[in-house]
Tab-separated table of C-alpha atoms (C1' of nucleotides) in Angstrom:
chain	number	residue	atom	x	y	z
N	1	UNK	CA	-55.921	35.128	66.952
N	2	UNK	CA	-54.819	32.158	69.168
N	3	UNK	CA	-50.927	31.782	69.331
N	4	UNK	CA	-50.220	27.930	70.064
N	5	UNK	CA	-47.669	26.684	72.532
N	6	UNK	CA	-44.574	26.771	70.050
N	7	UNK	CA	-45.929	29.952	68.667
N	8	UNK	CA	-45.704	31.889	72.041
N	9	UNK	CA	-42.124	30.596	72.470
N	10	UNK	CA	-40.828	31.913	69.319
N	11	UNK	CA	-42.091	35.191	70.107
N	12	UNK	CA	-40.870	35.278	73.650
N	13	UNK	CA	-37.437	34.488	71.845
N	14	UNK	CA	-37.993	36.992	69.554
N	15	UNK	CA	-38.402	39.553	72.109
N	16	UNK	CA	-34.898	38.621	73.225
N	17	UNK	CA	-33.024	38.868	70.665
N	18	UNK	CA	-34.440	41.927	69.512
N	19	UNK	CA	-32.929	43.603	72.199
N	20	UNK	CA	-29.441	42.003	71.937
N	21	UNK	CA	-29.459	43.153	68.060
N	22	UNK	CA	-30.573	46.699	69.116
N	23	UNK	CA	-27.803	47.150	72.058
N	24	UNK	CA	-25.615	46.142	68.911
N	25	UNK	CA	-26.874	48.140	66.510
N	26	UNK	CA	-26.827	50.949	68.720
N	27	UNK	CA	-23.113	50.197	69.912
N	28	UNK	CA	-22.135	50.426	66.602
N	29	UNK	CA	-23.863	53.157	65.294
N	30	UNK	CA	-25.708	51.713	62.798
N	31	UNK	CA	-29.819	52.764	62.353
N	32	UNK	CA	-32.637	50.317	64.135
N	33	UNK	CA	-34.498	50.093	60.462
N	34	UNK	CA	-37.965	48.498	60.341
N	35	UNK	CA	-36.017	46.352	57.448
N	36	UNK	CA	-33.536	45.328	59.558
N	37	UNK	CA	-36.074	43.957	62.600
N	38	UNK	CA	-38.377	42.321	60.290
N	39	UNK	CA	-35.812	40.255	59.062
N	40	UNK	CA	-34.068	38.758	62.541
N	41	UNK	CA	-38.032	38.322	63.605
N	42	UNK	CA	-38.707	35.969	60.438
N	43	UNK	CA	-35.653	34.079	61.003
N	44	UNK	CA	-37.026	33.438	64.484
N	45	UNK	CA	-40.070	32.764	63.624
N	46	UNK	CA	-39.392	30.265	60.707
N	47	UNK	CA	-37.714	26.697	61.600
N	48	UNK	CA	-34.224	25.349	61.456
N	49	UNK	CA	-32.001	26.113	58.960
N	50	UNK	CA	-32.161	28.625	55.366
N	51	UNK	CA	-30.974	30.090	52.686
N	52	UNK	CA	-30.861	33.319	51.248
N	53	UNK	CA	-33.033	32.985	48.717
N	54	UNK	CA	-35.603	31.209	50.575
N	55	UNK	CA	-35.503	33.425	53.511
N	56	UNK	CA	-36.153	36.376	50.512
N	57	UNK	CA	-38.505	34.397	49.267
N	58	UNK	CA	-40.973	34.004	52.591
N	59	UNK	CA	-40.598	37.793	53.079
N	60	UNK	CA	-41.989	38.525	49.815
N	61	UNK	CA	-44.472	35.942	49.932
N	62	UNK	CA	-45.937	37.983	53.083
N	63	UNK	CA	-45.779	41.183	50.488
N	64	UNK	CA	-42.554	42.577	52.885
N	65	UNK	CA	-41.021	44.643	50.788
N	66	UNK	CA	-37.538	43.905	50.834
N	67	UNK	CA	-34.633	43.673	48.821
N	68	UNK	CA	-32.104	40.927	48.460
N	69	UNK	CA	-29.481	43.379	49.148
N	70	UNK	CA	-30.523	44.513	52.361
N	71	UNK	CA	-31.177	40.673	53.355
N	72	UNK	CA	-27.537	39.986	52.878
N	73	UNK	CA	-26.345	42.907	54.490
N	74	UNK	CA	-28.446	42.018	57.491
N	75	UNK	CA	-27.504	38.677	57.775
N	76	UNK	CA	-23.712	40.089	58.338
N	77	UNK	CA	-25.017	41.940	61.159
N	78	UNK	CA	-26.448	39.277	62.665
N	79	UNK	CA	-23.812	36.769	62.144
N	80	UNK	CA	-21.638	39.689	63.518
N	81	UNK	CA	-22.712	40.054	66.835
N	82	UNK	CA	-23.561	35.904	67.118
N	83	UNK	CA	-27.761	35.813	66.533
N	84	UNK	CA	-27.242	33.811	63.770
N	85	UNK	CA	-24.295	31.267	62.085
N	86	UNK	CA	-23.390	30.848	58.727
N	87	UNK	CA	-22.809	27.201	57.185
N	88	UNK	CA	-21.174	26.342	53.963
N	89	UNK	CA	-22.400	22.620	53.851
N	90	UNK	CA	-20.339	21.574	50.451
N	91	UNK	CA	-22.885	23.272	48.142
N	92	UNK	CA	-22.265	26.382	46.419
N	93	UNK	CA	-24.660	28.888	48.831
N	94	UNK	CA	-24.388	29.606	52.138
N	95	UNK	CA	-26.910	28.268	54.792
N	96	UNK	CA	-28.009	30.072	57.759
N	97	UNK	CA	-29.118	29.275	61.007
N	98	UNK	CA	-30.644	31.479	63.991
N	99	UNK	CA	-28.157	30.660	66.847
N	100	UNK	CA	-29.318	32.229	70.077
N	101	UNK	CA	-30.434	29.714	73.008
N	102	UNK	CA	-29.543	26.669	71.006
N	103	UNK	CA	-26.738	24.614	72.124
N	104	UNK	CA	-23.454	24.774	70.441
N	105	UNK	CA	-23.942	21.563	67.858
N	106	UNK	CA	-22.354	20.456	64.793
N	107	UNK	CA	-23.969	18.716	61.755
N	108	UNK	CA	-24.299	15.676	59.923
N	109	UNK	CA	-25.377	15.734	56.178
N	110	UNK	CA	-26.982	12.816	53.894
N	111	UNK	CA	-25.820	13.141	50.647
N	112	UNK	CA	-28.469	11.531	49.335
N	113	UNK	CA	-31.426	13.189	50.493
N	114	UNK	CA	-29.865	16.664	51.889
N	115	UNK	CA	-31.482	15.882	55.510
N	116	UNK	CA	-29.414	17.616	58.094
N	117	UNK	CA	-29.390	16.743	61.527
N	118	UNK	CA	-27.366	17.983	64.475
N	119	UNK	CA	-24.995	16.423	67.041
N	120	UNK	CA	-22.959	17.865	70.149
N	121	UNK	CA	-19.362	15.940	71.351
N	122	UNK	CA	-17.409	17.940	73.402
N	123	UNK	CA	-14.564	16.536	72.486
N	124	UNK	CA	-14.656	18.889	69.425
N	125	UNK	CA	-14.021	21.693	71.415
N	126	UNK	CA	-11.140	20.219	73.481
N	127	UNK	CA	-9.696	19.751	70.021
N	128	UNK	CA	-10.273	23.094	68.675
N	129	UNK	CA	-8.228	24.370	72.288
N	130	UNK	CA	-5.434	21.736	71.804
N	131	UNK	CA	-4.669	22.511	68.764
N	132	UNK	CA	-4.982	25.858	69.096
N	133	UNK	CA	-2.663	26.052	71.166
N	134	UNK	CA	0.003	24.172	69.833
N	135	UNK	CA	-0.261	25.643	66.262
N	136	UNK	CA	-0.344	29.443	68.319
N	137	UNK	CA	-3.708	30.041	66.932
N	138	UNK	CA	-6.640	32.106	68.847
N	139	UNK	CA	-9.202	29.682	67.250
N	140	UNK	CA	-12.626	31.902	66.763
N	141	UNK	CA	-15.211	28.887	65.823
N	142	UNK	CA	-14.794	25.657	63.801
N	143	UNK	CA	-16.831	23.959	61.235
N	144	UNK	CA	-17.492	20.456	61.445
N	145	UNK	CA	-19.360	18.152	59.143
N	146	UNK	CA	-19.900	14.914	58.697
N	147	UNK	CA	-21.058	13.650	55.144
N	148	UNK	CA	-22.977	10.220	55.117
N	149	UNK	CA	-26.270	8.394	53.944
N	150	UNK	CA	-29.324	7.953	56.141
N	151	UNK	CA	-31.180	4.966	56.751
N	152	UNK	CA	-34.546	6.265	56.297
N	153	UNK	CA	-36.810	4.605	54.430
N	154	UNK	CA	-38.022	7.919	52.918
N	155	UNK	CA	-34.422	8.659	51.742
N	156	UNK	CA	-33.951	7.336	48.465
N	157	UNK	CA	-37.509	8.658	47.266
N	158	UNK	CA	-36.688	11.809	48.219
N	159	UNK	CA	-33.864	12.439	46.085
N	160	UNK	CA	-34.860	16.137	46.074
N	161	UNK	CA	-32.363	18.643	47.784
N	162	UNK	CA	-32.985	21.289	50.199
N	163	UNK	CA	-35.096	18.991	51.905
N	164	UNK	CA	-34.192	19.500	55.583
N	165	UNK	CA	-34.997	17.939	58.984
N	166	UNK	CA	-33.190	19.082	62.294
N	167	UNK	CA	-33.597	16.701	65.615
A	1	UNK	CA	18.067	17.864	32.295
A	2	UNK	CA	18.523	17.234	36.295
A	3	UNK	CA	15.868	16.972	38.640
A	4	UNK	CA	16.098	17.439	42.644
A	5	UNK	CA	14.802	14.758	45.079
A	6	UNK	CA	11.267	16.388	45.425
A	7	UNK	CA	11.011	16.400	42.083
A	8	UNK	CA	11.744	12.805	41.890
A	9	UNK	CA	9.687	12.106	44.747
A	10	UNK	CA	6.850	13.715	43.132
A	11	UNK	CA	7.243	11.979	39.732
A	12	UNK	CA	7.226	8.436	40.904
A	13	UNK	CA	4.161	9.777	43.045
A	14	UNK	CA	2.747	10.816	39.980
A	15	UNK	CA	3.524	7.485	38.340
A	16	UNK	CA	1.583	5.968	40.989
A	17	UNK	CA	-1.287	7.760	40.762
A	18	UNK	CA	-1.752	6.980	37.079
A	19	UNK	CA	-2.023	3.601	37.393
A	20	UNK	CA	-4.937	4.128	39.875
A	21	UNK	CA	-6.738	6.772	37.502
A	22	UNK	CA	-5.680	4.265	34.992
A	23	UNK	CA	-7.539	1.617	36.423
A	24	UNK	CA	-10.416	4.100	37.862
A	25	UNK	CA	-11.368	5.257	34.250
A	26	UNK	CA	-11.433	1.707	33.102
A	27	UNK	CA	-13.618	0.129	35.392
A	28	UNK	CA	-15.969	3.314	34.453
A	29	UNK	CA	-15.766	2.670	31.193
A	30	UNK	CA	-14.644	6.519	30.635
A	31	UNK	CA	-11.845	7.161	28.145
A	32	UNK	CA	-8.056	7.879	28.762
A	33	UNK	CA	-7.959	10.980	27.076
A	34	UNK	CA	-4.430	12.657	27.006
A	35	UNK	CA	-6.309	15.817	28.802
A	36	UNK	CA	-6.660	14.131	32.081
A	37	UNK	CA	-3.282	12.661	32.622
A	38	UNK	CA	-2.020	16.508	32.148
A	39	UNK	CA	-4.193	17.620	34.715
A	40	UNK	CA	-3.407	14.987	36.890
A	41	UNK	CA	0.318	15.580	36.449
A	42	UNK	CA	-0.032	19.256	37.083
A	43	UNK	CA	-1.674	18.225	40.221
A	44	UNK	CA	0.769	16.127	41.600
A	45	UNK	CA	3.820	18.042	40.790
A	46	UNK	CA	3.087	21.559	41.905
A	47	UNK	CA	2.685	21.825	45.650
A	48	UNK	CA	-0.311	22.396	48.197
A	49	UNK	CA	-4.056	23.439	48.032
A	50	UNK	CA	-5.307	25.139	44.823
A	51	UNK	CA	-8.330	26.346	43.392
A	52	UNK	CA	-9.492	25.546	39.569
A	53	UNK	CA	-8.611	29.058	38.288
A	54	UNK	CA	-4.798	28.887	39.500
A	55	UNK	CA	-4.962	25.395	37.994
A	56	UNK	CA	-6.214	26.603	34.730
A	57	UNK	CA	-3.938	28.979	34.378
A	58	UNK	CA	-0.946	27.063	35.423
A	59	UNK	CA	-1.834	24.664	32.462
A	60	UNK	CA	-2.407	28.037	30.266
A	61	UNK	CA	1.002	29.115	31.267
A	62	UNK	CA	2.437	26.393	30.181
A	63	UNK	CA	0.494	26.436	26.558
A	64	UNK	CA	-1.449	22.996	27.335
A	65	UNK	CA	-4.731	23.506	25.214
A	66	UNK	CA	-7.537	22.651	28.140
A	67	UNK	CA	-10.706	24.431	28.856
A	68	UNK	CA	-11.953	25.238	32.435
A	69	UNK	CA	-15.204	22.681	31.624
A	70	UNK	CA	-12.428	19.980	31.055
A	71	UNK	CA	-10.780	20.856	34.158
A	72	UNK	CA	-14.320	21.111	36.120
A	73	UNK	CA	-14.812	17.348	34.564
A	74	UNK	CA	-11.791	16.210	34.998
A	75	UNK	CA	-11.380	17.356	39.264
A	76	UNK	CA	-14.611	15.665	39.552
A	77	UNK	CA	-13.220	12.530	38.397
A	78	UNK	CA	-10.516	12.525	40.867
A	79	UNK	CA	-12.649	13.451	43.304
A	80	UNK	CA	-14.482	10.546	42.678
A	81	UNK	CA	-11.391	7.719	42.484
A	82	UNK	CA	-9.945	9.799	45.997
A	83	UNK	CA	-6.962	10.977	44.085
A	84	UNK	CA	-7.917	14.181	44.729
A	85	UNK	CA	-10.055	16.295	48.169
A	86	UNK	CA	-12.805	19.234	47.583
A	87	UNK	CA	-13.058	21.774	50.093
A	88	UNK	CA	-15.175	24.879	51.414
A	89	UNK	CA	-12.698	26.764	53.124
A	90	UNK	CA	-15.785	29.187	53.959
A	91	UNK	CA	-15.138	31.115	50.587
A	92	UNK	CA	-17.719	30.941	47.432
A	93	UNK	CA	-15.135	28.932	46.075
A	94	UNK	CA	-13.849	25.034	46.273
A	95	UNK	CA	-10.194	24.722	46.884
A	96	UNK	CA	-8.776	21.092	46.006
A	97	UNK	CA	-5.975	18.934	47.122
A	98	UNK	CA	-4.017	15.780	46.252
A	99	UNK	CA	-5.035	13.372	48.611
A	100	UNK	CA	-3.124	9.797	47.257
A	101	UNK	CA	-0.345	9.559	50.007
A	102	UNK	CA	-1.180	11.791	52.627
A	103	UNK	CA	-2.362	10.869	55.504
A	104	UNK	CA	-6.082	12.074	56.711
A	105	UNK	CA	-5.732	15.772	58.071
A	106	UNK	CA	-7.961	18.525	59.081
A	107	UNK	CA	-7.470	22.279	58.754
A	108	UNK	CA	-6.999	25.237	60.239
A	109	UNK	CA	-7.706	28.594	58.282
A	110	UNK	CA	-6.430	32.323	59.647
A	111	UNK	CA	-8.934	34.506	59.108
A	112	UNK	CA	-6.520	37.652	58.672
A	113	UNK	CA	-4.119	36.473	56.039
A	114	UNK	CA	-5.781	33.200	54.731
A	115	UNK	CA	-2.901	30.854	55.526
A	116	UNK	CA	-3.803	27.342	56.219
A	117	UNK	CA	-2.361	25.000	58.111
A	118	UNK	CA	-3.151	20.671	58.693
A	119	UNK	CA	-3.065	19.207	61.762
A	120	UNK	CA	-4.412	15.509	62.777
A	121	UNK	CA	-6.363	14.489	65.675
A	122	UNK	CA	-7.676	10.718	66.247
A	123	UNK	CA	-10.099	11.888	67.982
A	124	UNK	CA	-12.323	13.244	64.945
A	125	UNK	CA	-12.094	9.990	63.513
A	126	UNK	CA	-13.952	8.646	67.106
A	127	UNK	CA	-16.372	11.182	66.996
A	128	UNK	CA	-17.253	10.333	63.380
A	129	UNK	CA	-17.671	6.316	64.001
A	130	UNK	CA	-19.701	7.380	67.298
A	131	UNK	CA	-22.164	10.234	66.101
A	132	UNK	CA	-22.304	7.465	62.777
A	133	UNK	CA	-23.634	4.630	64.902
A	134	UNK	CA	-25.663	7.173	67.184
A	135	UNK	CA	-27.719	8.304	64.316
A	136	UNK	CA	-27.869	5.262	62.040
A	137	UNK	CA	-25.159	7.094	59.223
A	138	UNK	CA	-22.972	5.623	57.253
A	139	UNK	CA	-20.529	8.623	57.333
A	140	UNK	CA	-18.079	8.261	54.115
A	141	UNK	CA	-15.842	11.541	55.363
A	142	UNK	CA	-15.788	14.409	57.240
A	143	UNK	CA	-15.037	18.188	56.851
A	144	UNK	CA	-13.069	20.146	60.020
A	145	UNK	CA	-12.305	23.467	60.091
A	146	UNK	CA	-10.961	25.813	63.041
A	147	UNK	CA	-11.142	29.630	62.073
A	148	UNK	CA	-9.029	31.536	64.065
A	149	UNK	CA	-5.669	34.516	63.933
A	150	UNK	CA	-2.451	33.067	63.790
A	151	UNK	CA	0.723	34.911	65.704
A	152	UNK	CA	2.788	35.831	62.651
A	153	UNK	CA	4.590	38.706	62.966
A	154	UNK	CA	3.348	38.828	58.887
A	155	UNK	CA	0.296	38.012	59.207
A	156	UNK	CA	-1.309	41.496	59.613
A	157	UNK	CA	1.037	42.683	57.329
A	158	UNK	CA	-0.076	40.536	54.151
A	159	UNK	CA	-4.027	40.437	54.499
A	160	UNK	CA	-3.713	39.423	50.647
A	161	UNK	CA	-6.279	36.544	49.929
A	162	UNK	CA	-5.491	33.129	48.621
A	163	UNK	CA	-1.994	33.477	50.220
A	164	UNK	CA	-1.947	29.774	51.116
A	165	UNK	CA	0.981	28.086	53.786
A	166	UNK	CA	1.005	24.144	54.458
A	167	UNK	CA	2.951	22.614	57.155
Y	1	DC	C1'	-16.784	4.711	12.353
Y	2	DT	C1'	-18.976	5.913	16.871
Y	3	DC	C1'	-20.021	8.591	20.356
Y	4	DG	C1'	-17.757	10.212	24.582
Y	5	DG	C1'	-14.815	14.116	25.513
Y	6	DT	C1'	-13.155	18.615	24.465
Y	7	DG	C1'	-12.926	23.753	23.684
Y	8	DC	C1'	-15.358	27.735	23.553
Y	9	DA	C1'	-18.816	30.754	24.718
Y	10	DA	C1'	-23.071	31.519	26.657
Y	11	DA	C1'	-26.003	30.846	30.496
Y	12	DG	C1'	-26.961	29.953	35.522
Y	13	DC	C1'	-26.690	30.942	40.299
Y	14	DT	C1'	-25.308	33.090	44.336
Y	15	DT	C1'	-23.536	37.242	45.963
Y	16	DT	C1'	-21.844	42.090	45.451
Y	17	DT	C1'	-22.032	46.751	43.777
Y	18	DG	C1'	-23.682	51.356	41.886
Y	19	DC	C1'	-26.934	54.726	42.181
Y	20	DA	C1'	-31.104	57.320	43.012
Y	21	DT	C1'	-34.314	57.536	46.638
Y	22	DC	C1'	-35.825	57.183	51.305
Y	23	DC	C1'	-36.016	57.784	56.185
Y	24	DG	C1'	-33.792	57.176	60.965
Y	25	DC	C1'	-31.615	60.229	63.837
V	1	DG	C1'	-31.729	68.069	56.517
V	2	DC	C1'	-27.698	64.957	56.585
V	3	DG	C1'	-25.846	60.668	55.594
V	4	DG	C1'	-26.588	55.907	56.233
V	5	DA	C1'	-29.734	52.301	54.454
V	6	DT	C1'	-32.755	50.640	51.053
V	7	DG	C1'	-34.580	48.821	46.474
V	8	DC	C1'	-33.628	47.777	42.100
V	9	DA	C1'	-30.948	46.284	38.497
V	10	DA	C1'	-26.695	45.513	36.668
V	11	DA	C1'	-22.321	43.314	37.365
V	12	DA	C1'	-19.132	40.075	39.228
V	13	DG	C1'	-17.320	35.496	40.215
V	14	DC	C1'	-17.524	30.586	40.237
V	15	DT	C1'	-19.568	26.750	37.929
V	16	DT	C1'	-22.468	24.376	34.480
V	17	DT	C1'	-24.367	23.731	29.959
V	18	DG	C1'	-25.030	23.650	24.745
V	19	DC	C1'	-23.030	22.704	20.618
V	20	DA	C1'	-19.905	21.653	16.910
V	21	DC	C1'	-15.740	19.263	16.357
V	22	DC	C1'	-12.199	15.941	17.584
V	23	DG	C1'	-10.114	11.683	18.580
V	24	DA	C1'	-9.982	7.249	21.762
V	25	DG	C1'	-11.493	2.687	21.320
DNA sequence: CTCGGTGCAAAGCTTTTGCATCCGC
DNA sequence: GCGGATGCAAAAGCTTTGCACCGAG
């Protein structure tokens, strides 16, 4: 089967970060399960960003057996040792997003048609240090988002949520 | 029966913010209904960040008749007119604030004992009008939170959650 | 009098937990 | 084989919904 250009990256990617999660996984003790790998390889293999449910969903749809349990216990490990960030975007679930080699970024929501896009000021981080310091805080990460409506044309016909676009 | 100056303070704040709820529910044609006005009182007169279940209770405690779907409605509402702010502190939870005479702040959360603390920086407000215009947005507000460990000598000491600090 | 709003309880949804089974080490 | 990890289902926690009744306009 032929792999196309965007394909090949993915799985170059893949091969990366498989090894960072198995240095961590054996640094902390825990068990290299096939679970556990097939998992971090669909999130790197899938787009932008996802949900639990969805991400549960795909695996199943590909007859992986899998549990929902072991899905969110996996995503803690991989939030834990930074191959993937967690987002609370204002709705009552979590979003997740695969984090290694992509830029540190911050998003921008339309509350409209739940299209999520993705910015980078540094200026946000000189904040986070400033005020870090002067409130004595050892600041970890930050959360920003902005809320706002787009000016697509498409965006008022597609009222539905969980529709999402990253630039 | 006498009342100290924050409790005056917060009464004649309270008086304000009728009028503008007042006003709010009759330009939506929604009715002033005696269960509103409570929870808005009970808002503005006890202190800080809450969730809906401390509010509910407070109200309980106090025998006032309301249901948690009334209270749901109700924060929603002032949500709506800006009387009152909806968070995502990162919990599966909203926490909500009085927002009618304080000036715009963003928040700091310690990841050990759950205190929060405000701070202000103009230059989130730039970075929201910029990333706005850069992406064709209308941004109508902005969440920013910085996760970190504060330096109280407490702090490890009281890893209770929900224990909540303003400054 | 009307019908929007309320209280209560049940249902919905995301996430967590308990337990028997499985399998990495 | 031991003990951590998994799958499944049940439970938990926050929020929403359905319905009969109440009361604001």
């Amino acid at each position: 089967m032929q792999l196309t250009d965007k394909e090949k990256v993915d799985k170059e990617k893949y091969e990366t970060v498989k090894k960072i999660f198995t240095a961590y996984l054996e640094k902390q003790e825990l068990r290299k399960t096939p679970e556990r790998f097939a998992i971090l390889e669909e999130i790197y293999t899938r787009g932008g960003h996802f949900d639990v449910e969805s991400l549960y969903i795909s695996m199943k749809n590909k007859n992986y057996r899998v549990s929902r349990a072991t899905v969110y216990n996996t995503l803690d490990l991989l939030v834990a040792c930074d191959l993937v960030t967690k987002h609370l975007f204002g709705e009552n679930m979590a979003r997740y997003e695969k984090s290694y080699g992509y830029k540190q970024h911050d998003h921008l929501i339309c509350s409209e048609c739940s299209k999520i896009m993705e910015f980078c000021d540094p200026r946000v981080q000189h904040i986070q240090n400033m005020v870090g310091e002067l409130l004595k805080f050892k600041i970890s990460h930050h959360s920003l988002v902005l809320y706002g409506t787009c000016d697509d044309q498409n965006c008022t016909e597609k009222q539905q949520k969980n529709h999402l676009v990253s630039i």
